[in-house]
XYZ file of C-alpha atoms in Angstrom:
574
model
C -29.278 -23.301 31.765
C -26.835 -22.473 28.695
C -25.870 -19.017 28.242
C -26.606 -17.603 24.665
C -24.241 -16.880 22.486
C -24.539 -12.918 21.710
C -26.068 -12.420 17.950
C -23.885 -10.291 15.587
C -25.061 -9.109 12.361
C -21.893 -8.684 10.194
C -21.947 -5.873 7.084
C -19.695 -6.162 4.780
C -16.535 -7.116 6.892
C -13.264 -8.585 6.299
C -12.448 -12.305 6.803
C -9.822 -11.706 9.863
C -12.939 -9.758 11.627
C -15.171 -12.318 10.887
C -13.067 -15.458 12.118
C -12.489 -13.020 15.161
C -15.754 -12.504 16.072
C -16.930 -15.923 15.333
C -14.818 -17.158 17.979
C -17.618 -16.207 20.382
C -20.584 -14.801 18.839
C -23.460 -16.080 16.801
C -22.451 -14.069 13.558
C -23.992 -13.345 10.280
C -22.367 -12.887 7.414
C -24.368 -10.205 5.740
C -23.855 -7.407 2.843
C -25.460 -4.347 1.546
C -24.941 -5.516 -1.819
C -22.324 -5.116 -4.637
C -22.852 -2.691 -6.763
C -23.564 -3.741 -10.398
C -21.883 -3.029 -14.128
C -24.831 -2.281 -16.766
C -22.412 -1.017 -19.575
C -22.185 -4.189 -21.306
C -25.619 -3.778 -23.649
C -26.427 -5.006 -26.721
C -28.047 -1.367 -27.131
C -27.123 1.213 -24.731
C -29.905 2.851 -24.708
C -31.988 -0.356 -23.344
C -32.934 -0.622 -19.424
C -31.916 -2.849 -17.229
C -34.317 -4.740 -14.785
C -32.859 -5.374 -11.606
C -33.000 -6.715 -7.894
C -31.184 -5.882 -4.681
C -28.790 -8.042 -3.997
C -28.375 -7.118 0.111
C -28.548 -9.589 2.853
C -29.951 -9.345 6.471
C -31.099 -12.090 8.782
C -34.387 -12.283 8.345
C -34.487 -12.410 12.184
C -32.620 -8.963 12.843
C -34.798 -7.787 15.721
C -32.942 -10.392 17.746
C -29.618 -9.045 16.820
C -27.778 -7.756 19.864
C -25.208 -5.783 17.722
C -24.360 -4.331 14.372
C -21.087 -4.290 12.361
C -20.602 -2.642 9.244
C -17.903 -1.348 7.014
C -19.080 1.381 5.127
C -15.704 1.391 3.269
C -16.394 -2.105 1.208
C -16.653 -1.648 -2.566
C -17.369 -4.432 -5.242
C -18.598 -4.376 -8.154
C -19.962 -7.404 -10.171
C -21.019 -7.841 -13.510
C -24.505 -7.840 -14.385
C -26.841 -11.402 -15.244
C -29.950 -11.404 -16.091
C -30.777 -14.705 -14.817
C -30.084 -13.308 -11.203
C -32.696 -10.734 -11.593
C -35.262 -12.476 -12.407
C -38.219 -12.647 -9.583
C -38.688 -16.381 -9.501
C -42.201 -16.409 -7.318
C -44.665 -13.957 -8.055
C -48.243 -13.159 -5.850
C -50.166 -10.799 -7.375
C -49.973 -8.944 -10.700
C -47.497 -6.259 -9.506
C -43.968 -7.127 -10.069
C -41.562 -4.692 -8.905
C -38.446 -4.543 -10.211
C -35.441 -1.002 -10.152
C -34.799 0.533 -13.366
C -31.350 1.073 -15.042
C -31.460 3.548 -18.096
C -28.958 5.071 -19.960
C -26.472 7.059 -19.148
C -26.230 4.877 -16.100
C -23.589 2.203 -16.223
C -22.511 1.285 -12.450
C -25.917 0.713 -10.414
C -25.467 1.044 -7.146
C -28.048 -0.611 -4.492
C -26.320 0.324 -1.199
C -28.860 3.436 -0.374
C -31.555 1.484 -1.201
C -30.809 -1.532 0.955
C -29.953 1.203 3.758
C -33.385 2.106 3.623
C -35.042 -1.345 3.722
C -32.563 -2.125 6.804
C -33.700 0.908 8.398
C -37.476 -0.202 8.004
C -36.621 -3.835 9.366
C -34.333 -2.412 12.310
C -37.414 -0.183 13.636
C -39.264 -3.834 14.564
C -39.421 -3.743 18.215
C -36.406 -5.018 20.177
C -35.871 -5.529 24.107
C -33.081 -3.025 24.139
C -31.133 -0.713 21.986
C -28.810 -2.385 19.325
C -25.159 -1.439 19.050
C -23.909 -0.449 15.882
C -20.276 -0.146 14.871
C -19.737 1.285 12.264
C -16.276 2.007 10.338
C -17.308 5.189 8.464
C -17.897 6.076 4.694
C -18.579 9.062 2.597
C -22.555 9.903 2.523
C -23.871 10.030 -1.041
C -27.739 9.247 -2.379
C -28.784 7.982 -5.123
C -32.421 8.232 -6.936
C -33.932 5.212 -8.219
C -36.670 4.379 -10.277
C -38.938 1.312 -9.934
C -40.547 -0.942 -13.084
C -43.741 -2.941 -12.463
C -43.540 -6.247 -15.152
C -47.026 -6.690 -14.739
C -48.690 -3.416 -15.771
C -45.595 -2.473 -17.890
C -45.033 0.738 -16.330
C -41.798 2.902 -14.190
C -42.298 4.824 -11.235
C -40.109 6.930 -8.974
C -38.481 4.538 -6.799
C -37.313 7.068 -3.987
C -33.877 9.230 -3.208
C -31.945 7.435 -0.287
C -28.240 7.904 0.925
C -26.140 5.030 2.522
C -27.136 6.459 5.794
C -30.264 5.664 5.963
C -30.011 2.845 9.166
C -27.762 5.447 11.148
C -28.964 8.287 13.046
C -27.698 10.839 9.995
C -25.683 13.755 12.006
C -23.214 13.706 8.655
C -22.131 17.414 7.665
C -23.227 19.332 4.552
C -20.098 18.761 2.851
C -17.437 15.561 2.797
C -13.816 16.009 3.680
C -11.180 12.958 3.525
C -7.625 13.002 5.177
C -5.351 11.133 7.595
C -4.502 13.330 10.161
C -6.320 13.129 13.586
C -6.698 14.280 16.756
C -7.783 12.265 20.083
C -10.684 13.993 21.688
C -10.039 14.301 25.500
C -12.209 11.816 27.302
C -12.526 7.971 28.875
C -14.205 6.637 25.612
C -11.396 8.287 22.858
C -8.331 6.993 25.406
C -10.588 3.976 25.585
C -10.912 2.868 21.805
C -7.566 4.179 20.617
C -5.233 5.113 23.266
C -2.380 6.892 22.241
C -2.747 6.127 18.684
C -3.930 8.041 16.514
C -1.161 6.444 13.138
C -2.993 4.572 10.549
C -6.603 5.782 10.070
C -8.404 7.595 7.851
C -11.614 9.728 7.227
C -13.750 10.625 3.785
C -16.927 11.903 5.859
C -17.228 14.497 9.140
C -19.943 14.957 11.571
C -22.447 17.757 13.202
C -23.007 17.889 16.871
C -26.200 17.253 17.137
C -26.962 20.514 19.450
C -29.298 21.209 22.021
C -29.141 24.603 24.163
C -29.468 25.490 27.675
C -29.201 29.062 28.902
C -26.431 29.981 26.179
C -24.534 26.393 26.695
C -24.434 23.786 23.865
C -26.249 20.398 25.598
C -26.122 16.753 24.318
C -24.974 14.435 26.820
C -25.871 11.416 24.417
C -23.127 12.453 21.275
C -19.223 12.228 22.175
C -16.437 13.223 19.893
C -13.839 10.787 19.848
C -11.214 12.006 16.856
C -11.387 15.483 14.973
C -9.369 17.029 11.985
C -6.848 19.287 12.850
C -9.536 21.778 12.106
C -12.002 20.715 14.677
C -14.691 18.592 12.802
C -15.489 15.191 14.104
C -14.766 12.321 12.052
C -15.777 9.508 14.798
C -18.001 10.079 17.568
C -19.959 7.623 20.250
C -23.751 8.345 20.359
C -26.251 6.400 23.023
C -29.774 7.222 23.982
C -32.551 4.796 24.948
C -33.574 4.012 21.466
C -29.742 4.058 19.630
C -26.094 3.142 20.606
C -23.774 3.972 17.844
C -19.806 4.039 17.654
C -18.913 5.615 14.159
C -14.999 4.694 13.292
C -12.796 5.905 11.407
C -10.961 3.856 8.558
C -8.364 1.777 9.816
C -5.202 0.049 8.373
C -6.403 -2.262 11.174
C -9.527 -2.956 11.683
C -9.314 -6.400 13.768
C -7.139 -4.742 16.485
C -9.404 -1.439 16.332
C -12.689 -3.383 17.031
C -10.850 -5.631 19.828
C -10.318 -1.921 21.751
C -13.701 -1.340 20.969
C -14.962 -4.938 22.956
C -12.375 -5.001 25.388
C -12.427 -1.893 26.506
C -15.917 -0.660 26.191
C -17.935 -2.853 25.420
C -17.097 -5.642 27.359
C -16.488 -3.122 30.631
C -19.892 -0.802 30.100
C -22.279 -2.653 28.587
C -21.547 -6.083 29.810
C -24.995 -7.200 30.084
C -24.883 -7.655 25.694
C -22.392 -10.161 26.843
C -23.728 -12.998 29.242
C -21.098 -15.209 27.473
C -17.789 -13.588 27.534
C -16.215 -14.394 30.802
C -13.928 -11.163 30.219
C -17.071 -8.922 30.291
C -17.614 -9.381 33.599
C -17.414 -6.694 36.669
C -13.580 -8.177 37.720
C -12.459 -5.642 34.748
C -13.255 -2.886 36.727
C -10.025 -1.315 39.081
C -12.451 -2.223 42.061
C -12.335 -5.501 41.870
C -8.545 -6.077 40.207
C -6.452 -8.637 41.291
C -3.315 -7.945 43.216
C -0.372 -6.274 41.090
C -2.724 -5.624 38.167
C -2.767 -2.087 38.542
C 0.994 -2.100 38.906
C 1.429 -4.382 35.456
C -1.411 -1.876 33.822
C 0.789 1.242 34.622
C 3.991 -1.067 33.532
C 2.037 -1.770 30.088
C 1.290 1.738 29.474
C 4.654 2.862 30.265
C 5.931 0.253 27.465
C 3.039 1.498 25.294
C 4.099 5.090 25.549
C 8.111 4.285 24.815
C 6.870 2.146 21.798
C 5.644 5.552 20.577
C 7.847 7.423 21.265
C 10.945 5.400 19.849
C 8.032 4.890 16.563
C 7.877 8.672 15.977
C 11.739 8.785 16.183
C 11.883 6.160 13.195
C 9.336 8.035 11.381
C 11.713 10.787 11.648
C 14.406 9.042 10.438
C 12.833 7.495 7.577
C 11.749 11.213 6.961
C 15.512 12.236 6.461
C 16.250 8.767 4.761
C 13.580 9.861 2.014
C 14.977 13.269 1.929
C 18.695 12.265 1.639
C 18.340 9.700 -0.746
C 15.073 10.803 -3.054
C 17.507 11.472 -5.925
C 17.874 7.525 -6.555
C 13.885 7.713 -7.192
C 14.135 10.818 -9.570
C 16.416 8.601 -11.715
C 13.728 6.726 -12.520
C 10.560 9.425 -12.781
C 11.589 12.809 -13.227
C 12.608 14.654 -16.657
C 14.449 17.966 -17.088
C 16.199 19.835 -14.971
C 14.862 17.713 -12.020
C 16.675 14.749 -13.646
C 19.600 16.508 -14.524
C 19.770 17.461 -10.761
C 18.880 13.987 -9.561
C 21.732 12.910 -12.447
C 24.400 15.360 -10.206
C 23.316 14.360 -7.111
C 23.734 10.719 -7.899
C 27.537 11.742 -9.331
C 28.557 13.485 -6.495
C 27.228 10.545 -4.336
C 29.783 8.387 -6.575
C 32.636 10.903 -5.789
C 32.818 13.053 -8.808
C 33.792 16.556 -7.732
C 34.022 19.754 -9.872
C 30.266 19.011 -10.998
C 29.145 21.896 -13.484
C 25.375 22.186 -14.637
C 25.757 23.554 -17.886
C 21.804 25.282 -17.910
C 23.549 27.641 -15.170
C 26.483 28.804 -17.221
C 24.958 28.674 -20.800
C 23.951 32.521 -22.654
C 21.156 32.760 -24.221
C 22.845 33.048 -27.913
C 24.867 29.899 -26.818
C 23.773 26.724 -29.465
C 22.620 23.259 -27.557
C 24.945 22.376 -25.074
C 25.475 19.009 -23.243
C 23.951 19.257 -19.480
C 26.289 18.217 -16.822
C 30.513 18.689 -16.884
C 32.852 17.131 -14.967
C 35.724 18.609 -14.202
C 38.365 15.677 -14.181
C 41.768 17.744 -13.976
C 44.506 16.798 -15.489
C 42.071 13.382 -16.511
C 40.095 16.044 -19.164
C 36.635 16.452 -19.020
C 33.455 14.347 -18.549
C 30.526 15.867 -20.599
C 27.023 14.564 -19.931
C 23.734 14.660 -22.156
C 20.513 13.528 -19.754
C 17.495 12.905 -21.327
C 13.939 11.493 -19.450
C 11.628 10.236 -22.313
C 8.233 8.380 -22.652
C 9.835 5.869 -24.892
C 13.409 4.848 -26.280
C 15.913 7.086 -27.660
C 16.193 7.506 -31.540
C 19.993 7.750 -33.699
C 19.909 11.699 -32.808
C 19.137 11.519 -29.726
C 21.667 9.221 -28.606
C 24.407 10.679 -30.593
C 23.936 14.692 -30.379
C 26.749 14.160 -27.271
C 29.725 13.070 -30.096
C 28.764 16.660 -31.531
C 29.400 18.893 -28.558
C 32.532 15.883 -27.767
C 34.205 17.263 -30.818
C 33.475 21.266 -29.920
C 34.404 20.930 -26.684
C 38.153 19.270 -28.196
C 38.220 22.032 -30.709
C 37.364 24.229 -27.533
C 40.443 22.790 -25.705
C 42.826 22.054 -28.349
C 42.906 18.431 -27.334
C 41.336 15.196 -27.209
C 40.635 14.859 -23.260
C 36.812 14.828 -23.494
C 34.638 11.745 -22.921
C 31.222 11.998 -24.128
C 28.279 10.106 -22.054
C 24.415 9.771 -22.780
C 22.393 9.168 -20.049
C 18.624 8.215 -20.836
C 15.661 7.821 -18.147
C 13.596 5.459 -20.926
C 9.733 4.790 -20.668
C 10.022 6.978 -17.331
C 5.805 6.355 -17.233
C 6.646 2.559 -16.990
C 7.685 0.504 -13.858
C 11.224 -0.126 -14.468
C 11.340 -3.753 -14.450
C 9.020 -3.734 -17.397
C 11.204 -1.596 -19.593
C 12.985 -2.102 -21.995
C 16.476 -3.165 -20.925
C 18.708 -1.678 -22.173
C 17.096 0.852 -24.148
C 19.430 0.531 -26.985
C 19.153 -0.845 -30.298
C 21.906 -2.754 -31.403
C 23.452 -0.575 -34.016
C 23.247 2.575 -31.446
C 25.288 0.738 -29.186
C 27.672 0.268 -32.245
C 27.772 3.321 -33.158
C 28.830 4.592 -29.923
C 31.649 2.223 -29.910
C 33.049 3.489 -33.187
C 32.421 7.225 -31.683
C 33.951 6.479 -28.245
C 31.129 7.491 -26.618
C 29.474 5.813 -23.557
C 25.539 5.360 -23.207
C 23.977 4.507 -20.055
C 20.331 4.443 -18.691
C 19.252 5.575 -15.307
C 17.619 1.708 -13.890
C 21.658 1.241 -14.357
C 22.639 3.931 -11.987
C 19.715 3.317 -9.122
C 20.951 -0.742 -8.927
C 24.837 0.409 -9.391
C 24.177 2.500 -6.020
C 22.841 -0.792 -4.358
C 25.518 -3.013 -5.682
C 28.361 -0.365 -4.668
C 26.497 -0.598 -0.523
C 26.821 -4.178 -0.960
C 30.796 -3.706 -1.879
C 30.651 -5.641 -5.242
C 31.956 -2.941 -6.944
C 34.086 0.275 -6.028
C 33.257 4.124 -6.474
C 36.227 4.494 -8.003
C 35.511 1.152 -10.144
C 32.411 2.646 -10.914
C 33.634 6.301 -12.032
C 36.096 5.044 -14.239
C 33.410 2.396 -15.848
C 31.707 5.914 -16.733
C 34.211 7.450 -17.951
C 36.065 5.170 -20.318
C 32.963 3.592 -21.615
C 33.035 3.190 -25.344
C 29.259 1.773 -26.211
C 27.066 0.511 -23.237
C 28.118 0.848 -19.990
C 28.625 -1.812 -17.766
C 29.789 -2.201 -14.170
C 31.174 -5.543 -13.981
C 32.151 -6.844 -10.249
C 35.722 -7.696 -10.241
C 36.023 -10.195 -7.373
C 33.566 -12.834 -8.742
C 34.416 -16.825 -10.010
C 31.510 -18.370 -11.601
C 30.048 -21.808 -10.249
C 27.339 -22.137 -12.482
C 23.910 -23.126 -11.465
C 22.362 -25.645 -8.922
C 20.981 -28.547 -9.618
C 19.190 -29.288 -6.274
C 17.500 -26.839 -3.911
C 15.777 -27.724 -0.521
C 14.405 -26.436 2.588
C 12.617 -23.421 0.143
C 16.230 -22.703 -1.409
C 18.128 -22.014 1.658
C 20.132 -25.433 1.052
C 21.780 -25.862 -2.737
C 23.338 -28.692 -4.460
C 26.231 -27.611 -6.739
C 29.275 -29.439 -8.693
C 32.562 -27.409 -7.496
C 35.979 -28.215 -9.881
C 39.139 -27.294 -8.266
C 38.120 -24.948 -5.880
C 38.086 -24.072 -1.925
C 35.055 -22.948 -0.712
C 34.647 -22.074 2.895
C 31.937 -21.530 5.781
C 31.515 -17.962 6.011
C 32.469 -17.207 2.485
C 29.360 -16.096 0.207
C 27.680 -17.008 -2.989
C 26.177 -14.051 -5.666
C 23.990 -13.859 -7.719
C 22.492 -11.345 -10.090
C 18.770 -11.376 -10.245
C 16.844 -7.842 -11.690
C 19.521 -6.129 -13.042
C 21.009 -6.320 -9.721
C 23.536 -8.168 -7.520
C 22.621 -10.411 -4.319
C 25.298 -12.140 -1.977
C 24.226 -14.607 0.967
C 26.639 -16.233 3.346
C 27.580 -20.360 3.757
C 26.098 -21.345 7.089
C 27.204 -25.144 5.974
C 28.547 -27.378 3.962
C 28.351 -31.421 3.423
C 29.667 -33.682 1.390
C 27.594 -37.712 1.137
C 26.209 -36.588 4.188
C 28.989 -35.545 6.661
C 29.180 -31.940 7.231
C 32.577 -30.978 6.447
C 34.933 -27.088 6.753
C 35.412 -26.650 3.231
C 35.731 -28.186 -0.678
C 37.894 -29.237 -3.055
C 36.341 -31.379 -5.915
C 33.073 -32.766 -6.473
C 28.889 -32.041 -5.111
C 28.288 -30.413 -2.456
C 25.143 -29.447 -0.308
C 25.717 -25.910 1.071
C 23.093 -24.175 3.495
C 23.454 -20.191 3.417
C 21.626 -17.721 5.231
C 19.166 -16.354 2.852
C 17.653 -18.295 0.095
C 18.434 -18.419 -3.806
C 15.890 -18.004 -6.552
C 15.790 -20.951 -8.719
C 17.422 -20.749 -12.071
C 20.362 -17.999 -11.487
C 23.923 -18.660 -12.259
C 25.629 -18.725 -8.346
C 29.036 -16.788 -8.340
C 31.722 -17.323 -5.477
C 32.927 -13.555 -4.067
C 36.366 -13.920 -3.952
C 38.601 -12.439 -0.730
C 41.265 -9.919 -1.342
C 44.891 -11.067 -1.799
């Protein structure tokens, strides 16, 4: 006789789940419904007719299990041709009711409640419902009847209504949670406890027996550092319920949910899945499987342990290097600090912040100094703005230049402007640069240097990737007379490809009068910012040859080259 597949009724899950669990179970693909956009009236004060759009198998009773993830949100525009009953029995035609103010309609409570009515049809045994959790909310609705032309209340429901409701009186949502110590928590999520999520805790459903709380059918599996639950595992003769948190995975979740406890407790909801069977269980395990278990979790608990130590280091990474990120958000003294921090990072020492020395009867002042000794001084105006700079803006710096001279009897003192533009913008889609041309001019004929900060965060990049010195870099600021620049020194340009294969890790180029090696690299800029990749290979018609001298060549490097960018050879130190 053939086994049966086990049915699965599937709520609003993600493709990867699906194709797992169609693998082997009878699934459906079902939904609660999408919740739908009434703004777009032609008066807003008109109603809206509509129909739920939720879908169960019409068969549910015969469902051995239930997955649904309360987390899935979409919302669709609304049609009137899709709410439209198109057979009608009777003169009472039901329909819900959208009025003004309402603009988002959402069905989800009320298709709870009709799933809750058709999962109370009779069933051989209890169904098991997974469930990764949501926030509880209701929502009242009204009903409209087409055929006497008149609205009635349509009832309040919340989300919950096909779960056994323990949900607490008020929502909290976090990521930080504890394991609950027992068989089903170590179970479901081991040692793990990274990547989920909660917007909804959870009452202990109590009972009490001679002064001691009772329920031997509800058990906690992760709490909030303060104690309330957040998932739990509930079973009595009518229910089985595993509430989950939200998960960054929820494929390899739900497989420690089957393989471990599913397939190992209640492996009679499985007649198909040879893994279910009782040869899971340590009293019938094959030789050396304990041994490779303990082995696994041994490997399991170092993986943890050497993730937590990254996760410290990236900790100190952010701290150590958040600076290059308040170059491109903060304004103030935050980015003057950011501004000094990057400075010092380039060398610069003797670093003054002129907000600490200034008096209060002291006129406008320029932000940062720098010390440069006998070199003369370095003053620095930082400005974050929401746009680009105007004509004052960018030259108040020339001002102060010329007090500071009259200040030192002599004309040591370079003057720089340093501008965080359209800091509310990501900074690929500013403006670059954020000068107009006769600012830049200007600045020329001043000798004064402007700069912007998306300058400074890729100059940091491009120095750790040795195309350009600190020192190359510090004198670039110093000296510059208009826009800054920080050209590479050690470049020759090629030019372009004309052929790219293998996706771009092989180019085609024309090389004049030049030796190019294996093992040398190729640049490029690309985003305001330099890239190099290293010659794996070179041919020439076919023959793979050392190195060139004249003519086209097919070169294979490492990593591959965007279309379109000029290539650059980076040239070896005499």
């Amino acid at each position: 006789m053939d086994i049966k597949k086990t049915k699965i009724c599937a709520i609003d899950l993600e493709d990867d789940i699906l194709s797992f669990l169609k693998k082997d179970f009878e699934v459906f693909e079902g939904t609660m419904g999408a919740k739908i956009d009434t703004s777009q009236r032609i008066n807003r004060y008109d109603s809206v007719k509509l129909l739920p759009n939720y879908d169960f198998p019409a068969n549910i009773q015969e469902y051995d299990i239930l997955i649904q993830d309360m987390g899935y949100q979409k919302v669709i525009p609304y049609s009137e041709e899709e709410h439209v009953k198109k057979y009608i029995t009777g003169t009472d035609i039901f329909y819900l009711y959208s009025v003004y103010p309402e603009t988002l309609f959402n069905p989800i409570p009320y298709s709870s409640k009709l799933l809750n009515i058709e999962l109370q049809k009779h069933r051989e045994r209890p169904l098991i419902k997974i469930i990764f959790q949501g926030k509880i909310y209701s929502v009242t609705y009204k009903k409209y009847n087409a055929g006497e032309n008149y609205t009635t209340g349509g009832g309040c429901f919340t989300n919950y209504e096909h779960i056994q409701n323990y949900c607490g009186k008020t929502s909290l949502s976090g990521r930080d949670v504890i394991p609950c110590k027992n068989t089903f928590t170590q179970a479901i999520f081991g040692n793990t406890t990274v990547g989920y999520s909660y917007q909804q805790i959870y009452c202990h459903p109590t009972t009490w027996e001679n002064s001691v709380r009772k329920n031997e059918h509800f058990i906690p599996l992760l709490t909030t550092r303060a104690g309330d639950i957040i998932s739990y595992f509930y079973m009595d003769k009518y229910d089985i319920t595993i509430m989950l948190p939200q998960s960054e995975n929820k494929l390899e979740l739900l497989k420690n949910v089957f393989n471990e406890l599913l397939y190992i407790k209640f492996s009679e909801y499985f007649p198909f899945i040879e893994a279910a069977a009782w040869k899971n269980t340590p009293m019938y395990f094959l030789p050396n499987q304990q041994e490779l278990l303990d082995k696994e979790k041994q490997l399991t608990k170092k993986y943890q342990e050497d993730l937590s130590k990254i996760e410290l280091q990236k900790e100190a990474n952010s701290k150590q290097y958040t600076f290059l990120h308040s170059l491109l958000t903060d304004t103030g003294d935050n980015l003057v600090k950011a501004v000094i921090d990057f400075l010092q990072w380039l060398g610069f020492s003797n670093i003054v912040d002129a907000d600490t020395t200034k008096k209060e009867e002291d006129i406008r002042e320029e932000d940062i100094q720098v010390d440069l000794g006998d070199a003369g001084l370095l003053i620095i105006e930082v400005k974050g703005i929401n746009g680009t700079s105007t004509d004052a803006q960018c030259s108040q710096i020339h001002k102060i230049k010329f007090r500071r001279c009259e200040e030192r009897r002599a004309f040591d003192v370079y003057a720089l402007y340093i501008v965080n533009n359209e800091r509310n913008i990501e900074p690929l889609k500013r403006t670059r640069p954020p000068f107009k041309d006769v600012q830049i001019k200007d600045a020329q004929k001043d000798k004064r240097g402007l700069a912007y900060t998306w300058q400074l965060f890729n100059l940091f990049f491009d120095i750790e990737n040795g195309f350009i010195s600190k020192a190359e870099a510090r004198e670039s600021l110093i000296n510059a007379y208009g826009l800054v620049d920080f050209p590479p020194t050690n470049l020759r340009r090629l030019g372009e490809p004309y052929n790219y294969y293998k996706k771009n890790t092989v180019i085609c180029i024309e090389i004049k009068n030049l030796i190019i090696k294996v093992g040398d690299h190729f640049a490029y800029r690309q985003n305001d910012r330099w890239h190099k990749t290293r010659i794996v290979s070179i041919e020439e018609n076919g023959q793979v040859i050392d190195d060139t001298s004249n003519g086209r060549y097919g070169f294979e490097v490492e990593k591959a080259i965007p279309n379109n960018v000029c290539l650059y050879l980076i040239q070896k130190p005499k």
